[in-house]
Coordinates of N, CA and C in Angstrom, one line a residue:
I1 N 4.8 -1.4 14.5 CA 4.9 -2.5 13.5 C 4.0 -2.6 12.5
R2 N 2.8 -3.2 13.3 CA 1.7 -3.6 12.8 C 1.1 -2.6 11.6
F3 N 1.2 -1.4 12.0 CA 0.5 -0.5 11.0 C 1.5 -0.1 10.0
E4 N 2.8 -0.2 10.3 CA 3.8 0.2 9.1 C 3.7 -1.1 8.0
Q5 N 3.4 -2.3 8.6 CA 3.4 -3.4 7.6 C 2.1 -3.4 6.9
F6 N 0.9 -2.9 7.8 CA -0.4 -2.7 6.9 C -0.2 -1.7 5.8
L7 N 0.4 -0.3 6.4 CA 0.6 0.7 5.3 C 1.3 0.4 4.2
K8 N 2.4 -0.6 4.2 CA 3.6 -0.6 3.4 C 3.1 -0.5 1.8
P9 N 2.0 -1.4 1.5 CA 1.6 -1.4 0.2 C 1.1 -0.3 -0.6
V10 N 0.7 0.5 0.4 CA 0.1 1.9 -0.1 C 1.4 2.9 -0.1
A11 N 2.0 3.2 1.1 CA 2.9 4.1 1.3 C 4.0 4.1 0.3
E12 N 4.4 2.7 0.2 CA 5.7 2.7 -0.8 C 5.3 3.2 -2.1
L13 N 4.1 3.3 -2.6 CA 4.1 3.9 -3.8 C 4.0 5.6 -3.9
D14 N 4.0 6.1 -2.8 CA 3.9 7.5 -2.6 C 2.7 7.8 -3.3
P15 N 1.6 7.7 -2.4 CA 0.2 8.1 -3.0 C -0.1 9.5 -3.1
P16 N -0.7 10.1 -3.9 CA -1.1 11.3 -3.8 C -2.5 11.4 -2.6
P17 N -2.7 12.5 -1.9 CA -3.4 12.7 -0.9 C -5.0 12.4 -1.5
F18 N -5.9 11.9 -0.6 CA -7.4 11.8 -1.0 C -7.8 11.9 0.4
E19 N -9.0 12.8 0.4 CA -9.6 13.2 1.7 C -11.1 12.0 2.1
K20 N -11.3 11.5 0.9 CA -12.4 10.4 1.1 C -11.9 9.3 0.2
L21 N -12.3 8.0 0.6 CA -12.0 6.9 -0.1 C -12.4 6.9 -1.6
Q22 N -13.8 7.6 -2.0 CA -14.2 7.5 -3.0 C -13.5 8.2 -4.0
N23 N -12.4 9.2 -3.5 CA -11.5 10.0 -4.3 C -10.1 9.3 -4.5
I24 N -10.0 8.2 -4.1 CA -8.5 7.3 -4.3 C -8.5 7.0 -5.8
S25 N -7.2 7.4 -6.3 CA -6.7 7.2 -7.6 C -7.2 5.6 -8.0
P26 N -7.8 5.3 -9.2 CA -7.9 3.8 -9.4 C -6.7 3.3 -9.6
N27 N -5.7 4.0 -9.9 CA -4.2 3.2 -10.3 C -3.6 2.8 -8.7
L28 N -3.8 3.9 -8.0 CA -3.2 3.6 -6.4 C -3.9 2.2 -5.7
S29 N -5.3 2.4 -6.1 CA -6.1 1.3 -5.1 C -5.6 0.0 -6.0
L30 N -5.5 0.1 -7.0 CA -5.3 -1.3 -8.0 C -3.8 -1.9 -7.4
Q31 N -3.1 -0.9 -7.7 CA -1.5 -1.2 -7.5 C -1.1 -1.6 -6.0
S32 N -1.7 -1.1 -5.1 CA -1.3 -1.2 -3.7 C -2.0 -2.7 -3.2
C33 N -3.4 -2.7 -3.7 CA -3.8 -4.2 -3.6 C -3.1 -5.1 -4.2
I34 N -2.4 -5.1 -5.4 CA -1.6 -6.1 -5.9 C -0.5 -6.3 -5.2
L35 N 0.1 -5.0 -4.5 CA 1.6 -5.4 -3.7 C 1.3 -6.1 -2.5
L36 N 0.0 -6.0 -1.8 CA -0.6 -6.6 -0.7 C -0.7 -8.1 -0.9
A37 N -1.6 -8.5 -2.2 CA -1.8 -9.8 -2.5 C -0.3 -10.4 -2.6
L38 N 0.6 -9.6 -3.5 CA 2.0 -10.5 -3.6 C 2.6 -10.9 -2.5
E39 N 2.6 -9.8 -1.2 CA 3.2 -10.1 0.0 C 2.7 -11.1 0.6
T40 N 1.0 -11.3 0.5 CA 0.5 -12.2 1.2 C 0.7 -13.6 0.7
N41 N 0.6 -13.6 -0.7 CA 0.6 -15.0 -1.4 C 1.9 -15.4 -1.9
H42 N 3.0 -14.8 -1.9 CA 4.0 -14.7 -2.7 C 4.7 -16.2 -2.7
D43 N 4.5 -17.1 -1.8 CA 5.0 -18.5 -1.7 C 4.2 -19.4 -2.4
K44 N 2.8 -18.8 -2.4 CA 1.8 -19.7 -3.2 C 1.5 -19.6 -4.5
L45 N 2.0 -18.5 -5.1 CA 1.8 -18.2 -6.5 C 2.5 -19.3 -7.5
K46 N 1.8 -19.5 -8.4 CA 2.5 -20.4 -9.8 C 3.0 -19.2 -10.7
T47 N 4.0 -19.7 -11.4 CA 4.7 -19.1 -12.4 C 4.2 -19.6 -13.7
D48 N 4.4 -18.6 -14.7 CA 4.1 -19.2 -16.2 C 5.5 -19.5 -17.0
S49 N 5.4 -19.9 -18.0 CA 6.5 -20.3 -18.7 C 7.5 -19.2 -18.9
A50 N 7.2 -17.9 -18.7 CA 8.1 -16.7 -18.8 C 8.8 -16.6 -17.4
G51 N 8.4 -17.2 -16.6 CA 8.8 -16.9 -15.2 C 8.0 -15.8 -14.4
K52 N 6.9 -15.3 -14.8 CA 6.1 -14.4 -14.3 C 5.3 -15.0 -13.0
M53 N 5.1 -14.4 -12.0 CA 4.2 -15.0 -11.1 C 2.8 -14.6 -11.6
I54 N 1.6 -15.7 -11.5 CA 0.5 -15.5 -11.7 C -0.4 -15.2 -10.4
L55 N -1.2 -14.1 -10.5 CA -1.7 -13.5 -9.3 C -3.2 -13.3 -9.6
P56 N -4.0 -14.1 -9.0 CA -5.5 -14.4 -9.3 C -6.3 -12.9 -8.8
C57 N -7.1 -12.6 -9.7 CA -7.7 -11.3 -9.2 C -8.6 -11.4 -7.9
S58 N -9.0 -12.7 -7.5 CA -9.7 -13.1 -6.3 C -8.8 -12.7 -5.1
E59 N -7.7 -12.9 -5.3 CA -6.5 -12.5 -4.0 C -6.4 -10.9 -4.1
I60 N -6.2 -10.4 -5.1 CA -6.3 -8.8 -5.1 C -7.5 -8.3 -4.4
Q61 N -8.7 -8.9 -4.9 CA -10.0 -8.6 -4.2 C -10.1 -8.5 -2.7
K62 N -9.3 -9.5 -2.1 CA -9.3 -9.9 -0.7 C -8.4 -8.9 -0.2
A63 N -7.3 -8.7 -0.8 CA -6.3 -7.3 -0.6 C -7.2 -6.0 -0.3
A64 N -8.0 -5.7 -1.2 CA -8.8 -4.7 -1.5 C -9.5 -4.5 -0.1
K65 N -10.2 -5.5 0.3 CA -11.0 -5.6 1.3 C -10.4 -5.3 2.8
T66 N -9.1 -6.0 2.8 CA -8.2 -5.7 4.0 C -7.9 -4.2 4.0
L67 N -7.4 -3.6 2.9 CA -6.8 -2.3 3.1 C -7.7 -0.9 3.0
F68 N -8.8 -1.4 2.1 CA -9.9 -0.4 2.1 C -11.4 -0.4 2.3
G69 N -11.5 -1.8 2.7 CA -13.0 -2.0 2.9 C -13.6 -2.7 1.9
S70 N -14.9 -3.1 2.1 CA -15.6 -3.7 1.0 C -16.2 -2.5 0.1
N71 N -16.2 -1.5 0.2 CA -16.8 -0.7 -0.7 C -16.1 -0.1 -1.6
I72 N -14.8 -0.6 -2.0 CA -13.9 -0.3 -2.9 C -13.9 -1.2 -4.4
E73 N -14.0 -0.6 -5.5 CA -14.3 -1.2 -6.8 C -12.8 -1.0 -7.4
L74 N -12.3 -2.0 -7.8 CA -11.0 -2.1 -8.7 C -11.3 -1.9 -10.3
E75 N -10.6 -1.4 -10.6 CA -10.5 -1.4 -12.3 C -9.2 -2.1 -12.8
Y76 N -9.6 -3.4 -13.1 CA -8.4 -4.1 -13.6 C -7.8 -3.7 -14.9
I77 N -6.4 -3.4 -14.7 CA -5.8 -2.8 -16.1 C -4.1 -3.4 -16.2
S78 N -3.6 -3.3 -17.3 CA -2.1 -3.4 -17.3 C -1.3 -2.4 -16.8
F79 N -0.2 -2.4 -16.2 CA 0.5 -1.1 -15.6 C 2.0 -1.5 -15.5
D80 N 2.8 -0.5 -15.3 CA 4.1 -0.7 -15.0 C 4.4 0.0 -13.6
I81 N 5.3 -0.3 -12.9 CA 6.1 0.3 -11.4 C 7.5 0.0 -11.8
K82 N 8.4 1.4 -11.8 CA 9.9 1.2 -12.0 C 10.1 0.0 -13.1
E83 N 9.4 0.2 -14.1 CA 9.5 -0.7 -15.4 C 9.5 -2.1 -15.1
N84 N 8.7 -2.6 -14.2 CA 8.3 -4.1 -14.1 C 6.8 -3.7 -14.6
F85 N 6.6 -4.8 -15.6 CA 5.2 -4.5 -16.3 C 4.2 -5.7 -15.3
F86 N 3.1 -5.3 -15.0 CA 2.1 -6.0 -14.5 C 1.0 -6.1 -15.5
D87 N 0.9 -7.3 -16.0 CA -0.1 -7.6 -17.4 C -1.2 -8.3 -16.9
Y88 N -2.3 -7.6 -17.1 CA -3.6 -8.1 -16.7 C -4.3 -9.2 -17.9
D89 N -4.8 -10.1 -17.4 CA -5.3 -11.2 -18.5 C -6.7 -11.4 -18.2
E90 N -7.6 -10.6 -19.0 CA -9.1 -10.6 -18.6 C -9.8 -11.8 -18.7
M91 N -9.2 -12.8 -19.6 CA -10.0 -14.1 -19.9 C -9.7 -14.9 -18.6
N92 N -8.6 -15.1 -18.0 CA -8.0 -15.9 -16.9 C -8.0 -15.1 -15.5
K93 N -8.7 -13.9 -15.7 CA -8.8 -13.2 -14.5 C -7.7 -13.3 -13.5
C94 N -6.6 -12.9 -14.0 CA -5.3 -12.7 -13.4 C -4.4 -11.7 -13.7
F95 N -3.2 -11.4 -13.0 CA -2.1 -10.6 -13.5 C -0.8 -11.4 -13.6
Y96 N -0.2 -11.2 -14.6 CA 1.3 -11.9 -14.7 C 2.3 -10.6 -14.4
I97 N 2.9 -11.2 -13.3 CA 4.0 -10.2 -12.6 C 5.3 -10.7 -12.5
P98 N 6.3 -9.8 -12.9 CA 7.7 -10.2 -12.8 C 8.3 -10.3 -11.5
I99 N 8.7 -11.2 -11.2 CA 9.7 -11.5 -10.0 C 10.5 -10.1 -9.7
A100 N 10.4 -9.4 -8.9 CA 11.3 -8.5 -8.3 C 11.5 -8.0 -7.0
E101 N 12.5 -7.7 -6.6 CA 12.6 -7.5 -5.3 C 11.9 -6.4 -4.7
D102 N 12.4 -5.1 -4.7 CA 11.7 -3.8 -4.3 C 11.1 -3.3 -5.4
I103 N 9.8 -3.0 -5.1 CA 9.0 -2.3 -6.4 C 8.9 -1.1 -5.8
G104 N 8.4 -0.8 -4.7 CA 8.0 0.5 -4.2 C 9.1 1.6 -4.0
Y105 N 8.7 2.7 -3.7 CA 9.8 3.8 -3.5 C 10.2 4.2 -2.0
Y106 N 9.0 4.0 -1.1 CA 9.3 4.2 0.2 C 9.0 3.1 1.4
L107 N 9.6 3.4 2.4 CA 9.2 2.5 3.6 C 8.6 3.4 4.5
P108 N 7.4 3.0 5.0 CA 6.6 3.7 6.0 C 7.3 3.8 7.4
S109 N 7.0 4.9 7.9 CA 7.6 4.7 9.5 C 6.8 5.5 10.3
V110 N 5.8 5.0 11.1 CA 4.6 5.6 11.9 C 5.5 6.3 13.2
V111 N 5.1 7.6 13.2 CA 5.9 8.6 14.3 C 4.9 9.0 15.1
N112 N 3.6 9.0 14.9 CA 2.7 9.5 15.7 C 1.4 8.5 15.4
Y113 N 1.0 8.2 16.6 CA -0.5 7.2 16.7 C -1.6 8.0 17.7
I114 N -2.9 8.1 17.1 CA -3.9 8.5 18.1 C -5.1 7.8 17.8
R115 N -5.4 7.1 18.6 CA -6.8 6.2 18.7 C -8.1 6.9 19.2
K116 N -9.1 7.3 18.6 CA -10.3 7.8 19.3 C -11.5 7.1 18.6
D117 N -12.1 6.3 19.5 CA -13.2 5.5 19.2 C -12.6 4.6 18.1
N118 N -13.2 4.6 17.0 CA -12.9 3.8 15.7 C -12.2 4.5 14.8
T119 N -11.4 5.4 15.0 CA -10.7 6.3 14.1 C -9.3 6.3 14.8
V120 N -8.5 6.0 13.7 CA -6.9 6.0 14.0 C -6.3 6.9 13.4
T121 N -5.6 7.8 14.0 CA -4.9 9.0 13.1 C -3.5 8.6 13.3
L122 N -2.7 8.3 12.0 CA -1.2 8.1 11.9 C -0.4 9.1 11.2
T123 N 0.5 9.6 11.9 CA 1.3 10.4 11.1 C 2.7 9.2 10.5
V124 N 2.7 9.4 9.2 CA 3.7 8.3 8.6 C 4.9 9.2 7.9
G125 N 6.0 8.8 8.4 CA 7.3 9.2 7.6 C 7.5 8.4 6.5
Y126 N 7.9 9.0 5.4 CA 8.1 8.2 4.2 C 9.9 8.2 4.3
K127 N 10.4 6.8 4.4 CA 11.9 6.7 4.1 C 12.2 6.3 3.0
A128 N 13.2 6.9 2.0 CA 13.6 6.1 0.9 C 15.2 5.6 1.4
A129 N 15.5 4.9 0.4 CA 16.9 4.0 0.2 C 17.7 4.9 -0.3
D130 N 18.9 5.2 0.4 CA 20.1 6.1 -0.2 C 20.6 5.1 -1.2
A131 N 21.7 5.6 -1.8 CA 22.4 5.0 -2.8 C 23.1 3.7 -2.4
A132 N 23.5 3.5 -0.8 CA 24.2 2.3 -0.5 C 22.9 1.2 0.0
G133 N 21.6 1.8 -0.4 CA 20.6 0.6 0.0 C 20.2 0.9 1.2
L134 N 20.7 1.7 2.1 CA 20.2 1.8 3.5 C 19.0 2.8 3.8
W135 N 18.1 2.8 4.5 CA 17.0 3.7 4.5 C 17.1 4.9 5.4
A136 N 17.2 6.0 4.8 CA 17.4 7.2 5.1 C 16.3 7.7 6.2
P137 N 16.4 8.7 6.9 CA 15.4 9.5 7.8 C 14.4 9.7 6.7
P138 N 13.1 9.9 7.3 CA 12.0 10.3 6.6 C 12.1 11.5 5.7
S139 N 11.8 11.6 4.6 CA 11.9 12.7 3.6 C 10.8 13.4 3.4
K140 N 9.6 13.0 4.0 CA 8.3 13.7 4.1 C 7.4 12.9 4.8
Y141 N 6.2 13.6 5.2 CA 5.2 13.0 6.0 C 3.9 13.0 5.7
M142 N 3.1 12.1 5.9 CA 1.5 12.2 5.5 C 0.7 11.7 6.8
T143 N -0.5 12.3 6.8 CA -1.4 11.7 7.6 C -2.5 10.6 7.2
Y144 N -2.4 9.4 7.7 CA -3.3 8.4 7.2 C -4.6 8.3 8.4
I145 N -5.7 8.4 7.9 CA -6.9 8.3 8.8 C -7.5 6.8 8.4
L146 N -7.5 5.9 9.5 CA -8.1 4.7 9.5 C -9.4 4.6 10.3
K147 N -10.4 3.7 9.7 CA -11.3 3.7 10.7 C -11.6 2.0 10.7
G148 N -12.5 1.8 11.8 CA -12.8 0.4 12.2 C -12.4 0.0 13.5
N149 N -12.7 -1.5 13.8 CA -12.3 -1.9 15.1 C -10.9 -2.1 15.2
K150 N -10.4 -2.1 16.3 CA -9.2 -2.6 16.4 C -8.6 -3.7 16.0
G151 N -7.6 -3.9 15.1 CA -7.0 -5.2 14.4 C -7.9 -5.1 12.9
S152 N -8.9 -4.5 12.7 CA -9.5 -4.7 11.5 C -9.6 -3.0 10.9
E153 N -9.0 -2.2 11.0 CA -9.2 -1.0 10.6 C -8.9 -1.0 9.0
T154 N -9.5 0.0 8.3 CA -9.1 0.2 6.7 C -8.8 1.7 6.6
I155 N -8.2 1.7 5.5 CA -7.8 3.4 5.1 C -8.9 4.3 4.5
E156 N -9.1 5.2 5.2 CA -10.2 6.1 4.9 C -9.7 7.4 3.9
S157 N -8.4 7.8 4.3 CA -8.1 9.0 3.8 C -6.4 9.1 4.0
I158 N -5.8 9.7 3.1 CA -4.4 10.0 3.2 C -4.4 11.5 3.0
I159 N -3.7 12.4 3.9 CA -3.8 13.8 3.7 C -2.4 14.4 4.1
P160 N -2.0 15.4 3.6 CA -0.7 16.1 3.7 C -0.6 16.3 5.4
S161 N 0.5 16.3 5.9 CA 1.0 16.3 7.2 C 1.8 17.6 7.3
N162 N 1.6 18.4 8.4 CA 2.5 19.4 8.7 C 3.5 19.1 9.8
Y163 N 3.6 17.9 10.0 CA 4.6 17.3 11.0 C 6.2 17.6 10.5
T164 N 6.9 17.8 11.6 CA 8.1 18.2 11.3 C 9.0 17.4 12.1
N165 N 10.1 16.7 11.6 CA 11.1 15.8 12.7 C 12.0 16.6 13.5
K166 N 11.5 17.3 14.6 CA 12.3 18.2 15.3 C 12.8 17.5 16.5
Q167 N 12.0 16.3 16.8 CA 12.0 15.5 17.8 C 12.6 14.2 17.4
T168 N 13.0 13.3 18.4 CA 13.7 11.8 18.1 C 12.4 11.2 17.5
E169 N 12.5 10.2 16.1 CA 11.6 9.5 15.7 C 11.2 8.8 16.8
V170 N 10.1 8.3 16.7 CA 9.5 7.0 17.5 C 9.9 5.7 16.8
K171 N 10.7 4.8 17.6 CA 11.1 3.4 17.0 C 10.1 2.6 17.6
K172 N 9.4 1.7 16.6 CA 8.5 0.7 16.7 C 8.9 -0.6 16.1

């Protein structure tokens, strides 16, 4: 469950694969860091007069270090996810974010875990909600490579997986 929670801000966006962190999409790195910062700080965030949450860039930078390590550089720009607009305010170094329930597309489910020294290889299933709002079995799988000491791993790469769910999924 620890890895599923850790990967959620990235996996829920259905990221394109990248073999090296320097090849990560700038939009993916920014958006996933914002989602982690929102999750981490949700109860502490102030709102503006329009009811949007105010998320300081300093919190997004902390999330970036947690997810990707200290070598990631974020490009702060306004964007939208599922018609939820995330407005960047360069002067105040923050984002104005609408209060929304589920922004992401998928829920990660770790089906395989291998640790070798400081490298963790995870096979992650992507569960999508069905019409009734229930989480269906994974519809696709990706392999996540994490590096770092136990408890402080960061994402190094996401690559396609050839895993097929012929066996029962691991429940964590």
